[in-house]
mmCIF file of C-alpha atoms in Angstrom:
data_model
loop_
_atom_site.group_PDB
_atom_site.id
_atom_site.type_symbol
_atom_site.label_atom_id
_atom_site.label_comp_id
_atom_site.label_asym_id
_atom_site.label_seq_id
_atom_site.Cartn_x
_atom_site.Cartn_y
_atom_site.Cartn_z
ATOM 1 C CA UNK A 1 -5.359 -141.687 -147.240
ATOM 2 C CA UNK A 2 -2.645 -139.683 -145.469
ATOM 3 C CA UNK A 3 0.053 -142.161 -146.584
ATOM 4 C CA UNK A 4 -1.158 -141.988 -150.185
ATOM 5 C CA UNK A 5 -1.010 -138.180 -150.082
ATOM 6 C CA UNK A 6 2.565 -138.252 -148.761
ATOM 7 C CA UNK A 7 3.552 -140.761 -151.450
ATOM 8 C CA UNK A 8 2.148 -138.501 -154.180
ATOM 9 C CA UNK A 9 4.169 -135.568 -152.858
ATOM 10 C CA UNK A 10 7.344 -137.675 -152.849
ATOM 11 C CA UNK A 11 6.725 -138.856 -156.410
ATOM 12 C CA UNK A 12 6.106 -135.324 -157.655
ATOM 13 C CA UNK A 13 9.267 -134.101 -155.947
ATOM 14 C CA UNK A 14 11.502 -136.805 -157.316
ATOM 15 C CA UNK A 15 10.074 -136.490 -160.805
ATOM 16 C CA UNK A 16 11.751 -133.078 -161.047
ATOM 17 C CA UNK A 17 15.182 -134.523 -160.311
ATOM 18 C CA UNK A 18 17.119 -135.440 -163.406
ATOM 19 C CA UNK A 19 20.571 -135.723 -164.844
ATOM 20 C CA UNK A 20 21.866 -135.714 -168.379
ATOM 21 C CA UNK A 21 22.450 -138.957 -170.227
ATOM 22 C CA UNK A 22 24.580 -138.744 -173.343
ATOM 23 C CA UNK A 23 26.285 -141.987 -174.376
ATOM 24 C CA UNK A 24 29.555 -142.086 -176.312
ATOM 25 C CA UNK A 25 29.808 -143.767 -179.711
ATOM 26 C CA UNK A 26 32.817 -145.086 -181.602
ATOM 27 C CA UNK A 27 33.240 -142.956 -184.738
ATOM 28 C CA UNK A 28 36.366 -144.811 -185.797
ATOM 29 C CA UNK A 29 38.405 -141.633 -186.294
ATOM 30 C CA UNK A 30 40.594 -139.460 -184.020
ATOM 31 C CA UNK A 31 40.085 -136.483 -186.341
ATOM 32 C CA UNK A 32 37.899 -133.543 -185.430
ATOM 33 C CA UNK A 33 34.290 -133.663 -186.571
ATOM 34 C CA UNK A 34 32.633 -130.359 -187.429
ATOM 35 C CA UNK A 35 29.079 -131.307 -188.386
ATOM 36 C CA UNK A 36 26.518 -134.080 -187.964
ATOM 37 C CA UNK A 37 23.209 -134.560 -189.775
ATOM 38 C CA UNK A 38 20.521 -137.260 -189.590
ATOM 39 C CA UNK A 39 17.590 -137.783 -191.965
ATOM 40 C CA UNK A 40 15.859 -140.022 -189.414
ATOM 41 C CA UNK A 41 16.640 -141.519 -186.014
ATOM 42 C CA UNK A 42 19.047 -144.096 -187.461
ATOM 43 C CA UNK A 43 20.546 -142.728 -190.692
ATOM 44 C CA UNK A 44 23.136 -139.986 -190.509
ATOM 45 C CA UNK A 45 26.544 -138.590 -191.393
ATOM 46 C CA UNK A 46 29.341 -136.890 -189.465
ATOM 47 C CA UNK A 47 32.059 -134.959 -191.298
ATOM 48 C CA UNK A 48 35.217 -133.089 -190.455
ATOM 49 C CA UNK A 49 38.922 -132.912 -191.109
ATOM 50 C CA UNK A 50 39.769 -135.897 -193.358
ATOM 51 C CA UNK A 51 36.727 -137.735 -192.049
ATOM 52 C CA UNK A 52 33.327 -138.731 -193.381
ATOM 53 C CA UNK A 53 31.398 -141.220 -191.302
ATOM 54 C CA UNK A 54 28.013 -142.825 -192.017
ATOM 55 C CA UNK A 55 25.606 -144.844 -189.887
ATOM 56 C CA UNK A 56 22.371 -146.638 -190.682
ATOM 57 C CA UNK A 57 21.774 -148.079 -187.206
ATOM 58 C CA UNK A 58 21.686 -145.064 -184.928
ATOM 59 C CA UNK A 59 25.432 -144.868 -184.472
ATOM 60 C CA UNK A 60 26.011 -148.420 -183.273
ATOM 61 C CA UNK A 61 28.402 -148.606 -186.216
ATOM 62 C CA UNK A 62 29.996 -145.747 -188.120
ATOM 63 C CA UNK A 63 31.304 -146.589 -191.616
ATOM 64 C CA UNK A 64 34.075 -144.759 -193.467
ATOM 65 C CA UNK A 65 33.037 -142.980 -196.656
ATOM 66 C CA UNK A 66 35.464 -141.538 -199.186
ATOM 67 C CA UNK A 67 35.030 -137.897 -200.129
ATOM 68 C CA UNK A 68 36.502 -134.403 -199.890
ATOM 69 C CA UNK A 69 38.603 -133.574 -196.841
ATOM 70 C CA UNK A 70 38.417 -130.458 -194.724
ATOM 71 C CA UNK A 71 34.621 -130.527 -194.508
ATOM 72 C CA UNK A 72 32.918 -127.926 -192.309
ATOM 73 C CA UNK A 73 29.263 -128.794 -192.833
ATOM 74 C CA UNK A 74 26.998 -131.564 -194.115
ATOM 75 C CA UNK A 75 23.326 -131.404 -195.135
ATOM 76 C CA UNK A 76 21.003 -134.076 -196.518
ATOM 77 C CA UNK A 77 17.580 -133.536 -198.036
ATOM 78 C CA UNK A 78 16.769 -137.272 -197.863
ATOM 79 C CA UNK A 79 18.579 -140.580 -197.339
ATOM 80 C CA UNK A 80 20.139 -140.409 -200.822
ATOM 81 C CA UNK A 81 20.868 -136.782 -201.636
ATOM 82 C CA UNK A 82 23.198 -134.572 -199.651
ATOM 83 C CA UNK A 83 26.002 -132.021 -199.794
ATOM 84 C CA UNK A 84 29.291 -131.328 -198.042
ATOM 85 C CA UNK A 85 30.911 -127.894 -197.818
ATOM 86 C CA UNK A 86 34.403 -126.991 -196.673
ATOM 87 C CA UNK A 87 37.784 -125.416 -197.268
ATOM 88 C CA UNK A 88 38.839 -123.624 -200.478
ATOM 89 C CA UNK A 89 35.310 -123.282 -201.791
ATOM 90 C CA UNK A 90 34.648 -127.014 -201.587
ATOM 91 C CA UNK A 91 31.133 -128.239 -202.302
ATOM 92 C CA UNK A 92 30.389 -131.886 -203.111
ATOM 93 C CA UNK A 93 27.138 -133.726 -203.723
ATOM 94 C CA UNK A 94 25.988 -137.325 -203.371
ATOM 95 C CA UNK A 95 22.879 -138.981 -204.773
ATOM 96 C CA UNK A 96 23.525 -142.438 -203.319
ATOM 97 C CA UNK A 97 23.840 -141.816 -199.587
ATOM 98 C CA UNK A 98 27.508 -140.922 -199.659
ATOM 99 C CA UNK A 99 28.860 -143.941 -201.530
ATOM 100 C CA UNK A 100 30.114 -141.450 -204.113
ATOM 101 C CA UNK A 101 30.675 -137.709 -203.846
ATOM 102 C CA UNK A 102 30.862 -135.444 -206.912
ATOM 103 C CA UNK A 103 32.637 -132.088 -206.670
ATOM 104 C CA UNK A 104 30.663 -129.002 -207.645
ATOM 105 C CA UNK A 105 32.009 -125.652 -208.819
ATOM 106 C CA UNK A 106 31.224 -123.034 -206.191
ATOM 107 C CA UNK A 107 32.939 -120.167 -207.989
ATOM 108 C CA UNK A 108 34.969 -119.170 -204.937
ATOM 109 C CA UNK A 109 38.134 -120.187 -203.120
ATOM 110 C CA UNK A 110 36.818 -118.891 -199.803
ATOM 111 C CA UNK A 111 36.146 -121.491 -197.135
ATOM 112 C CA UNK A 112 32.494 -122.571 -197.178
ATOM 113 C CA UNK A 113 31.389 -122.905 -193.554
ATOM 114 C CA UNK A 114 27.723 -123.781 -193.979
ATOM 115 C CA UNK A 115 25.326 -125.254 -196.521
ATOM 116 C CA UNK A 116 21.544 -125.583 -196.518
ATOM 117 C CA UNK A 117 18.847 -126.777 -198.928
ATOM 118 C CA UNK A 118 15.119 -126.072 -198.729
ATOM 119 C CA UNK A 119 14.442 -128.816 -201.304
ATOM 120 C CA UNK A 120 16.443 -131.005 -203.673
ATOM 121 C CA UNK A 121 17.017 -128.077 -206.068
ATOM 122 C CA UNK A 122 17.195 -124.890 -203.989
ATOM 123 C CA UNK A 123 20.140 -124.276 -201.715
ATOM 124 C CA UNK A 124 22.652 -121.825 -200.283
ATOM 125 C CA UNK A 125 26.269 -121.963 -199.140
ATOM 126 C CA UNK A 126 28.131 -119.301 -197.162
ATOM 127 C CA UNK A 127 31.507 -118.749 -195.574
ATOM 128 C CA UNK A 128 34.520 -116.515 -195.173
ATOM 129 C CA UNK A 129 34.578 -112.908 -196.320
ATOM 130 C CA UNK A 130 30.794 -112.655 -196.464
ATOM 131 C CA UNK A 131 30.668 -115.214 -199.280
ATOM 132 C CA UNK A 132 27.185 -116.449 -200.228
ATOM 133 C CA UNK A 133 26.383 -118.778 -203.126
ATOM 134 C CA UNK A 134 22.965 -120.062 -204.214
ATOM 135 C CA UNK A 135 21.675 -122.756 -206.551
ATOM 136 C CA UNK A 136 18.320 -123.641 -208.099
ATOM 137 C CA UNK A 137 19.400 -126.900 -209.726
ATOM 138 C CA UNK A 138 20.852 -128.969 -206.909
ATOM 139 C CA UNK A 139 24.279 -127.398 -207.139
ATOM 140 C CA UNK A 140 25.036 -127.974 -210.802
ATOM 141 C CA UNK A 141 25.437 -124.199 -210.920
ATOM 142 C CA UNK A 142 26.194 -121.869 -208.022
ATOM 143 C CA UNK A 143 25.611 -118.111 -208.321
ATOM 144 C CA UNK A 144 26.991 -115.347 -206.069
ATOM 145 C CA UNK A 145 24.702 -113.342 -203.816
ATOM 146 C CA UNK A 146 25.450 -109.958 -202.225
ATOM 147 C CA UNK A 147 25.748 -110.319 -198.448
ATOM 148 C CA UNK A 148 26.499 -106.670 -197.554
ATOM 149 C CA UNK A 149 29.204 -107.853 -195.150
ATOM 150 C CA UNK A 150 32.805 -109.001 -195.254
ATOM 151 C CA UNK A 151 32.454 -110.927 -191.986
ATOM 152 C CA UNK A 152 32.769 -114.701 -191.912
ATOM 153 C CA UNK A 153 29.418 -116.500 -192.077
ATOM 154 C CA UNK A 154 28.950 -119.672 -190.043
ATOM 155 C CA UNK A 155 25.381 -120.965 -190.206
ATOM 156 C CA UNK A 156 22.440 -120.789 -192.635
ATOM 157 C CA UNK A 157 18.861 -121.597 -191.737
ATOM 158 C CA UNK A 158 15.967 -121.308 -194.190
ATOM 159 C CA UNK A 159 12.313 -121.991 -193.426
ATOM 160 C CA UNK A 160 11.281 -122.040 -197.093
ATOM 161 C CA UNK A 161 12.725 -121.247 -200.508
ATOM 162 C CA UNK A 162 12.439 -117.533 -199.715
ATOM 163 C CA UNK A 163 12.795 -116.844 -195.965
ATOM 164 C CA UNK A 164 16.128 -117.418 -194.259
ATOM 165 C CA UNK A 165 18.880 -116.158 -191.959
ATOM 166 C CA UNK A 166 22.666 -116.451 -191.745
ATOM 167 C CA UNK A 167 24.776 -115.846 -188.615
ATOM 168 C CA UNK A 168 28.443 -114.903 -188.464
ATOM 169 C CA UNK A 169 31.281 -113.067 -186.795
ATOM 170 C CA UNK A 170 31.063 -109.756 -184.925
ATOM 171 C CA UNK A 171 27.350 -110.043 -184.201
ATOM 172 C CA UNK A 172 26.391 -110.570 -187.834
ATOM 173 C CA UNK A 173 22.887 -111.811 -188.627
ATOM 174 C CA UNK A 174 21.572 -111.523 -192.183
ATOM 175 C CA UNK A 175 17.935 -111.889 -193.240
ATOM 176 C CA UNK A 176 16.230 -112.467 -196.575
ATOM 177 C CA UNK A 177 12.598 -112.761 -197.587
ATOM 178 C CA UNK A 178 13.253 -113.345 -201.292
ATOM 179 C CA UNK A 179 15.609 -116.296 -201.426
ATOM 180 C CA UNK A 180 18.749 -114.201 -201.050
ATOM 181 C CA UNK A 181 18.207 -111.753 -203.877
ATOM 182 C CA UNK A 182 18.537 -109.206 -201.090
ATOM 183 C CA UNK A 183 20.132 -109.736 -197.693
ATOM 184 C CA UNK A 184 19.483 -107.309 -194.821
ATOM 185 C CA UNK A 185 21.942 -106.866 -191.957
ATOM 186 C CA UNK A 186 20.010 -107.066 -188.687
ATOM 187 C CA UNK A 187 20.845 -105.166 -185.492
ATOM 188 C CA UNK A 188 22.031 -107.446 -182.674
ATOM 189 C CA UNK A 189 23.770 -104.914 -180.393
ATOM 190 C CA UNK A 190 26.845 -107.105 -179.944
ATOM 191 C CA UNK A 191 30.198 -107.768 -181.576
ATOM 192 C CA UNK A 192 30.318 -111.325 -180.256
ATOM 193 C CA UNK A 193 30.375 -114.054 -182.906
ATOM 194 C CA UNK A 194 27.195 -116.009 -183.610
ATOM 195 C CA UNK A 195 28.254 -119.534 -184.554
ATOM 196 C CA UNK A 196 24.743 -120.901 -185.039
ATOM 197 C CA UNK A 197 21.197 -119.741 -185.710
ATOM 198 C CA UNK A 198 17.886 -121.613 -185.672
ATOM 199 C CA UNK A 199 14.262 -120.655 -186.304
ATOM 200 C CA UNK A 200 11.064 -122.587 -185.599
ATOM 201 C CA UNK A 201 8.789 -120.327 -187.677
ATOM 202 C CA UNK A 202 8.983 -117.089 -189.662
ATOM 203 C CA UNK A 203 9.044 -114.941 -186.518
ATOM 204 C CA UNK A 204 10.727 -116.930 -183.735
ATOM 205 C CA UNK A 205 14.405 -117.837 -183.572
ATOM 206 C CA UNK A 206 17.619 -117.965 -181.577
ATOM 207 C CA UNK A 207 21.308 -117.268 -182.223
ATOM 208 C CA UNK A 208 24.155 -118.503 -180.031
ATOM 209 C CA UNK A 209 27.935 -118.277 -179.956
ATOM 210 C CA UNK A 210 30.939 -116.622 -178.358
ATOM 211 C CA UNK A 211 31.196 -116.974 -174.572
ATOM 212 C CA UNK A 212 27.681 -118.357 -174.374
ATOM 213 C CA UNK A 213 25.907 -115.369 -175.912
ATOM 214 C CA UNK A 214 22.255 -116.086 -176.766
ATOM 215 C CA UNK A 215 19.913 -113.786 -178.670
ATOM 216 C CA UNK A 216 16.185 -114.404 -179.170
ATOM 217 C CA UNK A 217 13.622 -112.848 -181.499
ATOM 218 C CA UNK A 218 9.859 -113.054 -181.926
ATOM 219 C CA UNK A 219 9.631 -110.693 -184.920
ATOM 220 C CA UNK A 220 11.879 -112.343 -187.529
ATOM 221 C CA UNK A 221 14.968 -110.593 -186.181
ATOM 222 C CA UNK A 222 13.843 -106.985 -186.253
ATOM 223 C CA UNK A 223 14.640 -106.994 -182.533
ATOM 224 C CA UNK A 224 17.010 -109.445 -180.855
ATOM 225 C CA UNK A 225 16.945 -109.719 -177.049
ATOM 226 C CA UNK A 226 19.363 -111.439 -174.661
ATOM 227 C CA UNK A 227 18.731 -114.733 -172.912
ATOM 228 C CA UNK A 228 20.750 -116.000 -169.952
ATOM 229 C CA UNK A 229 23.102 -118.914 -170.531
ATOM 230 C CA UNK A 230 24.275 -120.886 -167.457
ATOM 231 C CA UNK A 231 27.567 -121.527 -169.264
ATOM 232 C CA UNK A 232 30.158 -119.121 -170.646
ATOM 233 C CA UNK A 233 31.603 -121.690 -173.041
ATOM 234 C CA UNK A 234 31.640 -121.111 -176.795
ATOM 235 C CA UNK A 235 28.548 -122.644 -178.414
ATOM 236 C CA UNK A 236 28.605 -123.953 -181.992
ATOM 237 C CA UNK A 237 25.498 -126.136 -182.332
ATOM 238 C CA UNK A 238 21.875 -125.102 -181.833
ATOM 239 C CA UNK A 239 18.549 -126.732 -182.610
ATOM 240 C CA UNK A 240 14.969 -126.376 -181.447
ATOM 241 C CA UNK A 241 12.872 -129.512 -181.861
ATOM 242 C CA UNK A 242 9.620 -127.634 -181.207
ATOM 243 C CA UNK A 243 8.518 -124.188 -180.067
ATOM 244 C CA UNK A 244 9.662 -124.715 -176.473
ATOM 245 C CA UNK A 245 12.406 -127.349 -176.443
ATOM 246 C CA UNK A 246 15.905 -126.612 -177.711
ATOM 247 C CA UNK A 247 19.505 -127.737 -177.299
ATOM 248 C CA UNK A 248 22.918 -126.179 -177.803
ATOM 249 C CA UNK A 249 26.418 -127.671 -177.746
ATOM 250 C CA UNK A 250 29.831 -126.123 -177.338
ATOM 251 C CA UNK A 251 33.327 -126.168 -175.904
ATOM 252 C CA UNK A 252 34.538 -128.343 -173.019
ATOM 253 C CA UNK A 253 31.630 -130.750 -173.445
ATOM 254 C CA UNK A 254 28.998 -128.081 -172.841
ATOM 255 C CA UNK A 255 25.410 -129.031 -173.661
ATOM 256 C CA UNK A 256 22.433 -126.959 -172.526
ATOM 257 C CA UNK A 257 18.701 -127.512 -172.878
ATOM 258 C CA UNK A 258 15.570 -125.395 -172.562
ATOM 259 C CA UNK A 259 11.958 -126.503 -172.288
ATOM 260 C CA UNK A 260 10.454 -123.010 -172.076
ATOM 261 C CA UNK A 261 11.710 -121.315 -175.245
ATOM 262 C CA UNK A 262 14.961 -120.187 -173.667
ATOM 263 C CA UNK A 263 13.570 -118.440 -170.602
ATOM 264 C CA UNK A 264 15.715 -120.915 -168.687
ATOM 265 C CA UNK A 265 18.603 -122.975 -170.045
ATOM 266 C CA UNK A 266 19.729 -125.992 -167.999
ATOM 267 C CA UNK A 267 23.218 -127.473 -168.185
ATOM 268 C CA UNK A 268 23.412 -131.135 -169.185
ATOM 269 C CA UNK A 269 26.408 -133.332 -168.431
ATOM 270 C CA UNK A 270 27.875 -134.767 -171.619
ATOM 271 C CA UNK A 271 30.407 -136.810 -169.657
ATOM 272 C CA UNK A 272 33.392 -135.601 -171.698
ATOM 273 C CA UNK A 273 35.447 -132.460 -172.218
ATOM 274 C CA UNK A 274 35.542 -132.337 -176.008
ATOM 275 C CA UNK A 275 34.209 -129.404 -178.019
ATOM 276 C CA UNK A 276 30.989 -130.281 -179.831
ATOM 277 C CA UNK A 277 30.756 -128.351 -183.097
ATOM 278 C CA UNK A 278 27.863 -130.330 -184.577
ATOM 279 C CA UNK A 279 24.466 -131.020 -183.015
ATOM 280 C CA UNK A 280 21.387 -132.578 -184.585
ATOM 281 C CA UNK A 281 18.098 -133.984 -183.316
ATOM 282 C CA UNK A 282 16.233 -135.968 -185.993
ATOM 283 C CA UNK A 283 13.298 -136.340 -183.585
ATOM 284 C CA UNK A 284 12.040 -134.999 -180.278
ATOM 285 C CA UNK A 285 14.122 -137.185 -177.974
ATOM 286 C CA UNK A 286 16.945 -138.645 -180.112
ATOM 287 C CA UNK A 287 19.963 -136.439 -180.695
ATOM 288 C CA UNK A 288 23.637 -136.550 -181.653
ATOM 289 C CA UNK A 289 26.608 -134.269 -181.028
ATOM 290 C CA UNK A 290 29.996 -134.501 -182.777
ATOM 291 C CA UNK A 291 33.279 -132.731 -182.154
ATOM 292 C CA UNK A 292 36.973 -132.860 -181.425
ATOM 293 C CA UNK A 293 38.980 -136.097 -181.412
ATOM 294 C CA UNK A 294 36.265 -137.830 -183.417
ATOM 295 C CA UNK A 295 33.902 -137.697 -180.460
ATOM 296 C CA UNK A 296 30.248 -138.550 -181.099
ATOM 297 C CA UNK A 297 27.679 -138.800 -178.322
ATOM 298 C CA UNK A 298 24.011 -139.722 -178.475
ATOM 299 C CA UNK A 299 20.909 -139.342 -176.347
ATOM 300 C CA UNK A 300 17.730 -141.345 -176.746
ATOM 301 C CA UNK A 301 15.655 -139.441 -174.211
ATOM 302 C CA UNK A 302 16.365 -135.794 -174.832
ATOM 303 C CA UNK A 303 19.450 -135.918 -172.647
ATOM 304 C CA UNK A 304 17.413 -136.541 -169.511
ATOM 305 C CA UNK A 305 16.628 -139.551 -167.381
ATOM 306 C CA UNK A 306 15.117 -139.644 -163.913
ATOM 307 C CA UNK A 307 16.840 -140.437 -160.659
ATOM 308 C CA UNK A 308 15.165 -143.376 -158.982
ATOM 309 C CA UNK A 309 13.744 -142.558 -155.503
ATOM 310 C CA UNK A 310 14.268 -145.341 -152.954
ATOM 311 C CA UNK A 311 12.419 -143.848 -149.977
ATOM 312 C CA UNK A 312 11.531 -140.567 -148.298
ATOM 313 C CA UNK A 313 13.780 -141.404 -145.339
ATOM 314 C CA UNK A 314 16.476 -138.835 -144.524
ATOM 315 C CA UNK A 315 19.752 -140.751 -144.032
ATOM 316 C CA UNK A 316 21.844 -140.233 -140.919
ATOM 317 C CA UNK A 317 25.014 -139.799 -142.969
ATOM 318 C CA UNK A 318 26.317 -139.499 -146.511
ATOM 319 C CA UNK A 319 27.089 -142.845 -148.067
ATOM 320 C CA UNK A 320 28.077 -144.405 -151.396
ATOM 321 C CA UNK A 321 27.090 -148.045 -151.815
ATOM 322 C CA UNK A 322 28.772 -150.762 -153.877
ATOM 323 C CA UNK A 323 27.226 -150.985 -157.322
ATOM 324 C CA UNK A 324 25.052 -153.994 -158.110
ATOM 325 C CA UNK A 325 25.543 -156.221 -159.929
ATOM 326 C CA UNK A 326 29.309 -156.233 -159.788
ATOM 327 C CA UNK A 327 30.910 -157.423 -162.035
ATOM 328 C CA UNK A 328 28.353 -156.165 -164.589
ATOM 329 C CA UNK A 329 27.619 -156.241 -168.329
ATOM 330 C CA UNK A 330 26.701 -153.690 -169.524
ATOM 331 C CA UNK A 331 24.454 -152.028 -166.891
ATOM 332 C CA UNK A 332 24.680 -151.648 -163.149
ATOM 333 C CA UNK A 333 22.905 -149.667 -160.435
ATOM 334 C CA UNK A 334 24.656 -147.210 -158.107
ATOM 335 C CA UNK A 335 22.979 -146.215 -154.837
ATOM 336 C CA UNK A 336 23.911 -143.280 -152.622
ATOM 337 C CA UNK A 337 22.564 -141.412 -149.602
ATOM 338 C CA UNK A 338 22.435 -137.635 -149.182
ATOM 339 C CA UNK A 339 22.246 -136.454 -145.572
ATOM 340 C CA UNK A 340 21.711 -133.072 -143.932
ATOM 341 C CA UNK A 341 18.892 -130.559 -143.685
ATOM 342 C CA UNK A 342 19.156 -128.660 -146.968
ATOM 343 C CA UNK A 343 19.801 -129.215 -150.672
ATOM 344 C CA UNK A 344 23.360 -130.202 -151.557
ATOM 345 C CA UNK A 345 25.270 -129.809 -154.810
ATOM 346 C CA UNK A 346 26.105 -133.405 -155.695
ATOM 347 C CA UNK A 347 28.480 -134.834 -158.287
ATOM 348 C CA UNK A 348 28.729 -138.487 -159.296
ATOM 349 C CA UNK A 349 31.199 -139.488 -162.007
ATOM 350 C CA UNK A 350 32.776 -142.640 -163.422
ATOM 351 C CA UNK A 351 36.497 -142.826 -164.248
ATOM 352 C CA UNK A 352 38.712 -145.360 -165.983
ATOM 353 C CA UNK A 353 41.725 -146.860 -164.252
ATOM 354 C CA UNK A 354 43.909 -143.980 -165.520
ATOM 355 C CA UNK A 355 41.676 -141.437 -163.836
ATOM 356 C CA UNK A 356 39.988 -140.156 -166.991
ATOM 357 C CA UNK A 357 36.305 -139.279 -166.606
ATOM 358 C CA UNK A 358 34.179 -141.500 -168.850
ATOM 359 C CA UNK A 359 30.718 -140.521 -167.578
ATOM 360 C CA UNK A 360 29.249 -137.675 -165.534
ATOM 361 C CA UNK A 361 26.129 -139.200 -164.001
ATOM 362 C CA UNK A 362 24.967 -136.511 -161.566
ATOM 363 C CA UNK A 363 25.556 -132.780 -161.393
ATOM 364 C CA UNK A 364 22.534 -131.629 -159.416
ATOM 365 C CA UNK A 365 21.358 -129.891 -156.275
ATOM 366 C CA UNK A 366 19.702 -132.745 -154.332
ATOM 367 C CA UNK A 367 17.600 -132.727 -151.203
ATOM 368 C CA UNK A 368 18.440 -135.219 -148.435
ATOM 369 C CA UNK A 369 17.304 -138.702 -149.349
ATOM 370 C CA UNK A 370 18.203 -142.113 -150.721
ATOM 371 C CA UNK A 371 18.921 -142.294 -154.457
ATOM 372 C CA UNK A 372 19.784 -144.820 -157.130
ATOM 373 C CA UNK A 373 20.997 -144.356 -160.662
ATOM 374 C CA UNK A 374 21.782 -146.698 -163.537
ATOM 375 C CA UNK A 375 25.151 -146.708 -165.292
ATOM 376 C CA UNK A 376 25.397 -148.084 -168.825
ATOM 377 C CA UNK A 377 28.835 -149.296 -169.954
ATOM 378 C CA UNK A 378 27.746 -150.362 -173.443
ATOM 379 C CA UNK A 379 30.307 -148.152 -175.172
ATOM 380 C CA UNK A 380 33.188 -148.866 -172.788
ATOM 381 C CA UNK A 381 35.759 -151.682 -172.891
ATOM 382 C CA UNK A 382 36.018 -154.326 -170.202
ATOM 383 C CA UNK A 383 38.037 -153.297 -167.173
ATOM 384 C CA UNK A 384 38.132 -151.762 -163.726
ATOM 385 C CA UNK A 385 36.329 -148.440 -163.287
ATOM 386 C CA UNK A 386 36.111 -146.044 -160.365
ATOM 387 C CA UNK A 387 32.996 -144.106 -159.395
ATOM 388 C CA UNK A 388 33.193 -141.105 -157.103
ATOM 389 C CA UNK A 389 30.521 -139.107 -155.305
ATOM 390 C CA UNK A 390 31.391 -135.607 -154.140
ATOM 391 C CA UNK A 391 29.584 -132.889 -152.175
ATOM 392 C CA UNK A 392 30.885 -129.927 -150.163
ATOM 393 C CA UNK A 393 31.297 -132.134 -147.093
ATOM 394 C CA UNK A 394 31.706 -135.640 -148.444
ATOM 395 C CA UNK A 395 33.696 -137.607 -150.994
ATOM 396 C CA UNK A 396 33.911 -141.353 -151.536
ATOM 397 C CA UNK A 397 35.194 -143.621 -154.307
ATOM 398 C CA UNK A 398 34.506 -147.266 -155.075
ATOM 399 C CA UNK A 399 35.625 -149.743 -157.727
ATOM 400 C CA UNK A 400 33.499 -151.700 -160.164
ATOM 401 C CA UNK A 401 34.297 -154.269 -162.829
ATOM 402 C CA UNK A 402 32.876 -154.306 -166.356
ATOM 403 C CA UNK A 403 33.213 -157.701 -168.073
ATOM 404 C CA UNK A 404 32.030 -158.211 -171.659
#
């Protein structure tokens, strides 16, 4: 009975240890991507500067689509019908999943930074200079709305055909309860830019942006309060998948997650240093982020997987073992020992032969113990890779060989 009790304690302890798992995908373009949107777990689009990419198999393959360049945002109402917005007042619509895009007349030359539809007919577009346009016929006609600001507007989020918000520069958050006939400027007590805004119901929402600023409201934005971000990077993407669980993406590969409505935000390791402008979760655990240099990454488990406990034995010394199997294709297991008497900040990363980091596997405070972790090289080419473990008092590197 005593041994069973000890085992249960060990299992409960290790179940709290996790690291982020975002896997790179091949978008087929080196151009920056500014937005990504999925209508289900497998079907989605990523757009940006001179780039429109489409996938129907969860990003295993991304296909080139022809359409307007300089796109800032993409939004689909279903697998057939969607819109792109971008530079010089650009708005384009597709009714066949992006095979063809038809330009629409927005009535402005201002850059359109964001576009959103509550149904196939009713939508809004917003951008530079406080520009807001609305449509009630799928974009065949776009009408101006009065924003009461000249600040640039970056992100629209509507919960229905009447209730919505827009975030922008210099702390701007706008609110409407009548479809945009009237927009009210809300008080945020900051001049920092809000690059993204997201609501889960008519009262509860978050805004995020410049230097990691996060604001939270439970009364539709009448009062916005601060939340603490573990990162000071700029954040451009934000989405809550339910009332407690949300994600945000930003500069230098920053991805953060909360499971308690933003009371705590935990840093996830994306494995790369690109800026992720676009973020979208079509379901609770499957998500995509897109950004600079055509980078697209995906998670299939909410960005988290569990470190495998090997035993409750405290090792006599730090140690990094040879991966097994080696050579491998495409997965291998890496074991390591953490010694000492207290928790230790531990880093475990994989590098290519040129020294470029291709995966950040562990960035955690770990208690002494024996650990194992799986590395998946599905999206990497064959070759020699280096994996390095690092703590305050220990560093070791080993080679492994991926053969496909």
